[in-house]
Amino acid sequence: MALLPPFIRAPRTVAFRRARTLAPHLLAGLPADDEVLLDAPDDRLGPALVAAGLGTYEAAAALLADTRDRADWEYRDRYATRLASFACARPEWFEEWRAAAPRDPDVLLVAAQLAVTRAWPSPARTELLREVSPLITAAAQADVRDPVPWRIALDHARGTRAGHKYFGELWEAAVRRAPHHYGCHVAAKRYLAESWHGSHRECFDFADRAAQDAPAHSLLQAMPVRAAFAYLTDGCGPEVPRARLDDAADRAAVLSARFPAADPWTAEIRNLLTYVLVRLGRREDALAQLRLIGPYATSFPWGRLSDDPLGHFLAVREGVIAGPSGQPSGHPLGGHGEHARPRGH
């Protein structure tokens, strides 16, 4: 069986070459279309995914063990999620790992995430997720310091439509372990967004508080721009003042500037910020983020808007390069506009 690629390359397009002739000064530092990657792993995750594709689990085991030893919870969350997604398509390596070390905290973490990931797209999601609860409990008990099982529990609560009281108990347990954990805050915001459907100001309030309480370098500084994305793609609820949307984008731009260009770690935040900036009509700021993104396109947010996230990213990028008259989905803000697809996991 062929190795599944951990990322996807884009085909070179005629549109990009046309844009190159239209505005060559804008293209300095931007990679060609066929150099852009979708969801490219970083230098630590990449080898683990390649090894898993070859049927061996040792690299993945070492990677997650290192994140646990270092209490590096943000990376642990991201790596566990990517490994679980890979195991959905290629489970052999994980099943071998699970058989070899069934009580290993890292195995239990990936097993819990994998079960939630598998159940999420099913029409019987609620029933299937209820069967997953013991796996999440086992992962949480395996290392009581680890907030990542509690992030999975928060997602699980959203999927099972758990009540606010139960969700609040999970939230308190999560933030007690890691007060500024990005994944837990994203999970909480998604739950609140569904509970407060259309009440975007409440979601902004939650996001703003998280950002204000977090260190300047924390990914939580991007929480308000996630709230802005939800508002811009929802199409319901009262208007949010334009100034609040701009403030959210500005805060995320300050965070983006703290990291090096072409950085896989912040690629998702920069892709998200680019979308928001384009929707706000801030073309020059969007172009600056595209330069920082470099070759790293991400499924979120573009996969919420299209079945072809990479193609959608490239189309938006072409529009930003070509200018206002050529923007395919970069129309200025005019209330709610582009609708996101129903939220997945």
CSV table of C-alpha atoms in Angstrom, one decimal:
chain,number,residue,atom,x,y,z
A,1,MET,CA,0.0,0.0,0.0
A,2,ALA,CA,1.3,3.4,-1.0
A,3,LEU,CA,2.4,5.8,1.8
A,4,LEU,CA,-0.3,8.4,2.4
A,5,PRO,CA,1.4,11.9,2.1
A,6,PRO,CA,1.2,13.9,5.3
A,7,PHE,CA,0.7,17.0,3.3
A,8,ILE,CA,-0.5,18.0,-0.2
A,9,ARG,CA,1.2,20.0,-2.9
A,10,ALA,CA,-0.8,22.3,-5.1
A,11,PRO,CA,-0.6,22.1,-8.9
A,12,ARG,CA,0.9,25.0,-10.7
A,13,THR,CA,-1.9,27.2,-12.1
A,14,VAL,CA,-2.1,29.5,-15.1
A,15,ALA,CA,-3.8,32.0,-12.8
A,16,PHE,CA,-0.8,32.4,-10.6
A,17,ARG,CA,1.5,32.9,-13.6
A,18,ARG,CA,-0.9,35.6,-14.9
A,19,ALA,CA,-0.9,37.3,-11.6
A,20,ARG,CA,3.0,37.2,-11.7
A,21,THR,CA,2.9,39.3,-14.9
A,22,LEU,CA,0.3,41.7,-13.5
A,23,ALA,CA,2.0,42.6,-10.2
A,24,PRO,CA,5.5,41.2,-10.0
A,25,HIS,CA,6.5,43.6,-7.2
A,26,LEU,CA,3.8,42.1,-5.0
A,27,LEU,CA,5.1,38.5,-5.6
A,28,ALA,CA,8.5,38.9,-4.0
A,29,GLY,CA,8.8,36.4,-1.3
A,30,LEU,CA,5.6,34.5,-2.2
A,31,PRO,CA,6.1,30.8,-3.3
A,32,ALA,CA,4.6,29.6,-6.6
A,33,ASP,CA,1.4,27.6,-6.4
A,34,ASP,CA,3.1,24.2,-6.8
A,35,GLU,CA,5.3,25.0,-3.8
A,36,VAL,CA,2.4,25.6,-1.4
A,37,LEU,CA,1.6,22.7,1.0
A,38,LEU,CA,-1.6,21.9,2.8
A,39,ASP,CA,-1.3,21.1,6.5
A,40,ALA,CA,2.5,20.4,6.3
A,41,PRO,CA,3.9,18.9,9.5
A,42,ASP,CA,6.8,20.5,11.3
A,43,ASP,CA,10.2,18.9,11.5
A,44,ARG,CA,9.3,16.8,14.5
A,45,LEU,CA,5.9,15.5,13.4
A,46,GLY,CA,6.9,14.9,9.8
A,47,PRO,CA,9.2,11.9,10.5
A,48,ALA,CA,6.7,10.4,12.9
A,49,LEU,CA,4.0,10.5,10.2
A,50,VAL,CA,6.4,9.1,7.6
A,51,ALA,CA,7.3,6.2,9.9
A,52,ALA,CA,3.7,5.6,10.7
A,53,GLY,CA,3.0,5.4,7.0
A,54,LEU,CA,5.7,2.7,6.8
A,55,GLY,CA,4.0,0.8,9.5
A,56,THR,CA,6.1,1.6,12.5
A,57,TYR,CA,5.0,3.4,15.7
A,58,GLU,CA,8.3,4.1,17.5
A,59,ALA,CA,8.8,7.6,16.2
A,60,ALA,CA,5.3,8.6,17.1
A,61,ALA,CA,5.7,7.1,20.6
A,62,ALA,CA,9.0,8.9,21.1
A,63,LEU,CA,7.5,12.2,19.9
A,64,LEU,CA,4.5,12.1,22.3
A,65,ALA,CA,6.6,10.9,25.2
A,66,ASP,CA,8.9,13.9,24.7
A,67,THR,CA,5.9,16.3,24.9
A,68,ARG,CA,4.8,14.6,28.1
A,69,ASP,CA,8.2,14.7,29.7
A,70,ARG,CA,8.5,18.4,28.9
A,71,ALA,CA,4.9,19.2,29.8
A,72,ASP,CA,4.7,20.7,26.3
A,73,TRP,CA,0.9,20.6,26.2
A,74,GLU,CA,0.3,22.7,23.1
A,75,TYR,CA,2.5,20.6,20.9
A,76,ARG,CA,1.2,17.4,22.5
A,77,ASP,CA,-2.3,18.4,21.6
A,78,ARG,CA,-1.5,19.2,18.0
A,79,TYR,CA,0.6,16.1,17.5
A,80,ALA,CA,-1.9,13.7,19.1
A,81,THR,CA,-4.7,15.2,16.9
A,82,ARG,CA,-2.6,14.8,13.7
A,83,LEU,CA,-1.5,11.2,14.6
A,84,ALA,CA,-5.1,10.2,15.4
A,85,SER,CA,-6.2,11.6,12.0
A,86,PHE,CA,-3.5,9.6,10.3
A,87,ALA,CA,-4.6,6.5,12.2
A,88,CYS,CA,-8.1,6.9,10.8
A,89,ALA,CA,-6.8,6.1,7.3
A,90,ARG,CA,-3.8,3.9,8.3
A,91,PRO,CA,-4.6,2.2,11.6
A,92,GLU,CA,-2.1,-0.7,11.4
A,93,TRP,CA,0.8,1.1,13.0
A,94,PHE,CA,-1.4,2.4,15.9
A,95,GLU,CA,-3.0,-1.0,16.5
A,96,GLU,CA,0.5,-2.5,16.8
A,97,TRP,CA,1.5,0.3,19.3
A,98,ARG,CA,-1.6,-0.2,21.3
A,99,ALA,CA,-1.0,-4.0,21.5
A,100,ALA,CA,2.6,-3.4,22.6
A,101,ALA,CA,1.8,-0.8,25.3
A,102,PRO,CA,-2.0,-0.7,26.1
A,103,ARG,CA,-1.6,1.4,29.3
A,104,ASP,CA,0.9,3.9,27.9
A,105,PRO,CA,-0.5,7.4,28.5
A,106,ASP,CA,0.4,8.4,24.9
A,107,VAL,CA,-1.4,5.4,23.5
A,108,LEU,CA,-4.4,6.1,25.6
A,109,LEU,CA,-4.4,9.8,24.5
A,110,VAL,CA,-4.3,8.9,20.8
A,111,ALA,CA,-6.9,6.2,21.3
A,112,ALA,CA,-9.3,8.7,22.9
A,113,GLN,CA,-8.8,11.3,20.1
A,114,LEU,CA,-9.1,8.6,17.4
A,115,ALA,CA,-12.4,7.4,18.8
A,116,VAL,CA,-13.8,10.9,18.9
A,117,THR,CA,-12.5,11.6,15.4
A,118,ARG,CA,-14.1,8.5,14.0
A,119,ALA,CA,-17.4,9.1,15.6
A,120,TRP,CA,-17.7,12.8,14.7
A,121,PRO,CA,-18.9,12.5,11.1
A,122,SER,CA,-21.5,9.8,11.8
A,123,PRO,CA,-25.2,10.6,11.8
A,124,ALA,CA,-25.2,8.6,15.0
A,125,ARG,CA,-22.5,10.8,16.5
A,126,THR,CA,-24.2,11.3,19.9
A,127,GLU,CA,-24.7,7.6,20.5
A,128,LEU,CA,-21.2,6.7,19.3
A,129,LEU,CA,-19.6,9.4,21.4
A,130,ARG,CA,-21.3,8.2,24.6
A,131,GLU,CA,-19.5,4.9,24.1
A,132,VAL,CA,-16.2,6.7,23.9
A,133,SER,CA,-16.4,8.2,27.4
A,134,PRO,CA,-14.3,5.4,29.1
A,135,LEU,CA,-11.4,6.0,26.7
A,136,ILE,CA,-11.3,9.7,27.6
A,137,THR,CA,-11.4,8.9,31.3
A,138,ALA,CA,-8.6,6.4,30.9
A,139,ALA,CA,-6.5,9.0,29.1
A,140,ALA,CA,-7.2,11.6,31.7
A,141,GLN,CA,-6.2,9.2,34.5
A,142,ALA,CA,-3.0,8.1,32.8
A,143,ASP,CA,-1.3,11.4,33.5
A,144,VAL,CA,-3.2,13.8,35.8
A,145,ARG,CA,-1.1,16.8,34.7
A,146,ASP,CA,-2.1,16.5,31.1
A,147,PRO,CA,-4.8,19.0,29.9
A,148,VAL,CA,-5.2,17.4,26.5
A,149,PRO,CA,-7.6,14.6,27.5
A,150,TRP,CA,-9.7,17.4,29.0
A,151,ARG,CA,-9.7,19.2,25.7
A,152,ILE,CA,-11.0,16.0,24.1
A,153,ALA,CA,-13.6,15.8,26.9
A,154,LEU,CA,-14.7,19.3,26.0
A,155,ASP,CA,-15.1,18.3,22.3
A,156,HIS,CA,-16.9,15.2,23.5
A,157,ALA,CA,-19.3,17.3,25.6
A,158,ARG,CA,-20.1,19.5,22.6
A,159,GLY,CA,-20.8,16.4,20.4
A,160,THR,CA,-23.1,14.8,23.0
A,161,ARG,CA,-24.9,18.1,23.6
A,162,ALA,CA,-23.9,18.0,27.3
A,163,GLY,CA,-25.5,20.6,29.6
A,164,HIS,CA,-23.8,23.7,30.8
A,165,LYS,CA,-23.2,22.5,34.4
A,166,TYR,CA,-21.3,19.4,33.2
A,167,PHE,CA,-19.4,21.4,30.6
A,168,GLY,CA,-18.4,23.9,33.3
A,169,GLU,CA,-17.0,21.1,35.5
A,170,LEU,CA,-14.9,19.9,32.6
A,171,TRP,CA,-13.7,23.4,31.8
A,172,GLU,CA,-12.6,24.0,35.4
A,173,ALA,CA,-10.6,20.8,35.4
A,174,ALA,CA,-9.0,21.7,32.1
A,175,VAL,CA,-7.9,25.2,33.0
A,176,ARG,CA,-6.7,24.1,36.4
A,177,ARG,CA,-4.1,22.0,34.6
A,178,ALA,CA,-3.2,24.6,32.0
A,179,PRO,CA,-4.9,28.0,32.4
A,180,HIS,CA,-3.8,29.3,28.9
A,181,HIS,CA,-4.1,26.1,26.9
A,182,TYR,CA,-5.2,27.1,23.4
A,183,GLY,CA,-6.9,23.8,22.5
A,184,CYS,CA,-9.1,23.9,25.5
A,185,HIS,CA,-10.1,27.4,24.9
A,186,VAL,CA,-11.0,26.7,21.2
A,187,ALA,CA,-13.1,23.7,22.4
A,188,ALA,CA,-14.9,25.8,24.9
A,189,LYS,CA,-15.5,28.6,22.4
A,190,ARG,CA,-17.0,26.0,19.9
A,191,TYR,CA,-19.3,24.7,22.6
A,192,LEU,CA,-20.4,28.2,23.6
A,193,ALA,CA,-20.9,29.2,20.0
A,194,GLU,CA,-23.3,26.4,19.5
A,195,SER,CA,-25.0,27.0,22.8
A,196,TRP,CA,-25.3,30.8,22.1
A,197,HIS,CA,-26.1,30.4,18.4
A,198,GLY,CA,-26.2,33.9,16.9
A,199,SER,CA,-24.9,35.6,20.1
A,200,HIS,CA,-21.6,36.6,18.7
A,201,ARG,CA,-21.0,39.3,21.3
A,202,GLU,CA,-20.9,36.7,24.1
A,203,CYS,CA,-18.4,34.7,22.1
A,204,PHE,CA,-16.3,37.8,21.5
A,205,ASP,CA,-16.4,38.5,25.2
A,206,PHE,CA,-15.1,35.0,26.0
A,207,ALA,CA,-12.4,35.3,23.4
A,208,ASP,CA,-11.3,38.8,24.5
A,209,ARG,CA,-11.1,37.7,28.2
A,210,ALA,CA,-8.9,34.8,27.2
A,211,ALA,CA,-6.6,36.9,25.2
A,212,GLN,CA,-6.3,39.7,27.8
A,213,ASP,CA,-5.4,37.2,30.5
A,214,ALA,CA,-2.8,35.3,28.5
A,215,PRO,CA,0.9,36.1,27.9
A,216,ALA,CA,1.7,38.2,24.8
A,217,HIS,CA,3.2,35.2,23.0
A,218,SER,CA,0.3,32.8,23.8
A,219,LEU,CA,-1.8,31.4,20.9
A,220,LEU,CA,-4.8,32.7,22.9
A,221,GLN,CA,-4.1,36.1,21.5
A,222,ALA,CA,-5.7,34.7,18.3
A,223,MET,CA,-9.0,33.8,20.1
A,224,PRO,CA,-10.7,37.1,19.1
A,225,VAL,CA,-9.9,36.6,15.4
A,226,ARG,CA,-11.5,33.1,15.7
A,227,ALA,CA,-14.6,34.9,17.0
A,228,ALA,CA,-14.4,37.3,14.1
A,229,PHE,CA,-14.3,34.4,11.6
A,230,ALA,CA,-17.3,32.8,13.2
A,231,TYR,CA,-19.2,36.0,13.0
A,232,LEU,CA,-18.2,36.7,9.4
A,233,THR,CA,-19.3,33.2,8.2
A,234,ASP,CA,-22.4,32.6,10.4
A,235,GLY,CA,-24.9,34.9,8.7
A,236,CYS,CA,-27.1,35.3,11.8
A,237,GLY,CA,-27.3,37.3,15.0
A,238,PRO,CA,-26.9,41.1,15.6
A,239,GLU,CA,-24.2,43.1,14.0
A,240,VAL,CA,-20.8,43.2,15.7
A,241,PRO,CA,-19.2,46.7,15.5
A,242,ARG,CA,-16.5,46.9,12.8
A,243,ALA,CA,-14.0,48.3,15.3
A,244,ARG,CA,-14.3,45.1,17.3
A,245,LEU,CA,-13.5,43.0,14.2
A,246,ASP,CA,-10.5,45.2,13.4
A,247,ASP,CA,-9.3,45.0,17.0
A,248,ALA,CA,-9.4,41.2,16.8
A,249,ALA,CA,-7.4,41.2,13.6
A,250,ASP,CA,-4.9,43.7,15.0
A,251,ARG,CA,-4.3,41.5,18.0
A,252,ALA,CA,-3.7,38.5,15.9
A,253,ALA,CA,-1.3,40.4,13.6
A,254,VAL,CA,0.7,41.4,16.7
A,255,LEU,CA,0.9,37.7,17.7
A,256,SER,CA,1.9,36.7,14.1
A,257,ALA,CA,4.7,39.2,14.1
A,258,ARG,CA,6.3,37.5,17.2
A,259,PHE,CA,7.0,34.4,15.2
A,260,PRO,CA,9.3,33.8,12.2
A,261,ALA,CA,8.1,33.8,8.7
A,262,ALA,CA,7.1,30.5,7.1
A,263,ASP,CA,6.5,29.0,10.5
A,264,PRO,CA,4.3,25.8,10.5
A,265,TRP,CA,3.4,26.4,14.2
A,266,THR,CA,1.5,29.6,13.5
A,267,ALA,CA,0.4,28.7,9.9
A,268,GLU,CA,-3.2,28.1,10.9
A,269,ILE,CA,-3.5,31.4,12.8
A,270,ARG,CA,-2.0,33.3,9.9
A,271,ASN,CA,-4.4,31.6,7.4
A,272,LEU,CA,-7.3,32.4,9.6
A,273,LEU,CA,-6.1,36.0,10.0
A,274,THR,CA,-5.7,36.3,6.2
A,275,TYR,CA,-9.3,35.3,5.6
A,276,VAL,CA,-10.6,37.9,8.2
A,277,LEU,CA,-8.4,40.7,6.8
A,278,VAL,CA,-9.6,40.0,3.2
A,279,ARG,CA,-13.2,40.0,4.4
A,280,LEU,CA,-12.5,43.3,6.1
A,281,GLY,CA,-11.1,44.8,2.9
A,282,ARG,CA,-7.6,45.2,4.4
A,283,ARG,CA,-5.7,44.0,1.4
A,284,GLU,CA,-2.2,45.3,2.3
A,285,ASP,CA,-2.4,43.7,5.7
A,286,ALA,CA,-3.6,40.4,4.1
A,287,LEU,CA,-0.7,40.5,1.7
A,288,ALA,CA,1.7,40.9,4.6
A,289,GLN,CA,0.2,37.8,6.3
A,290,LEU,CA,0.5,35.9,3.0
A,291,ARG,CA,4.2,36.7,3.0
A,292,LEU,CA,4.5,35.3,6.5
A,293,ILE,CA,2.5,32.2,5.6
A,294,GLY,CA,4.9,31.3,2.8
A,295,PRO,CA,4.2,27.8,1.6
A,296,TYR,CA,2.0,26.7,4.6
A,297,ALA,CA,-1.7,26.6,3.7
A,298,THR,CA,-4.0,25.0,6.3
A,299,SER,CA,-7.3,23.2,6.1
A,300,PHE,CA,-8.8,25.6,8.6
A,301,PRO,CA,-10.3,28.0,7.7
A,302,TRP,CA,-10.4,27.2,4.0
A,303,GLY,CA,-12.0,23.7,4.5
A,304,ARG,CA,-14.9,25.4,6.2
A,305,LEU,CA,-15.6,27.3,2.9
A,306,SER,CA,-14.8,24.8,0.2
A,307,ASP,CA,-14.3,21.1,-0.6
A,308,ASP,CA,-10.9,22.2,-2.0
A,309,PRO,CA,-9.2,24.1,0.9
A,310,LEU,CA,-5.9,24.4,-1.0
A,311,GLY,CA,-7.6,25.6,-4.1
A,312,HIS,CA,-9.6,28.1,-2.1
A,313,PHE,CA,-6.5,29.4,-0.4
A,314,LEU,CA,-4.7,29.9,-3.7
A,315,ALA,CA,-7.8,31.6,-5.2
A,316,VAL,CA,-7.9,34.1,-2.3
A,317,ARG,CA,-4.2,34.6,-2.6
A,318,GLU,CA,-4.5,35.3,-6.3
A,319,GLY,CA,-7.2,37.9,-5.6
A,320,VAL,CA,-5.1,39.7,-3.0
A,321,ILE,CA,-2.2,39.8,-5.4
A,322,ALA,CA,-4.3,41.0,-8.3
A,323,GLY,CA,-6.0,43.8,-6.4
A,324,PRO,CA,-9.5,44.7,-5.4
A,325,SER,CA,-11.0,44.1,-8.8
A,326,GLY,CA,-9.6,40.5,-8.9
A,327,GLN,CA,-10.6,39.3,-5.5
A,328,PRO,CA,-12.6,36.1,-5.8
A,329,SER,CA,-13.7,35.9,-2.2
A,330,GLY,CA,-12.2,39.0,-0.7
A,331,HIS,CA,-15.2,41.3,-0.9
A,332,PRO,CA,-15.2,44.1,1.7
A,333,LEU,CA,-17.2,43.7,4.8
A,334,GLY,CA,-20.9,44.2,4.3
A,335,GLY,CA,-22.5,42.5,7.2
A,336,HIS,CA,-22.6,38.7,7.2
A,337,GLY,CA,-21.5,37.3,3.9
A,338,GLU,CA,-19.7,34.0,3.2
A,339,HIS,CA,-21.2,31.0,5.0
A,340,ALA,CA,-19.0,28.4,6.5
A,341,ARG,CA,-20.0,24.7,6.2
A,342,PRO,CA,-21.4,23.1,9.3
A,343,ARG,CA,-18.8,22.7,12.0
A,344,GLY,CA,-16.9,19.4,12.0
A,345,HIS,CA,-14.7,18.2,14.8
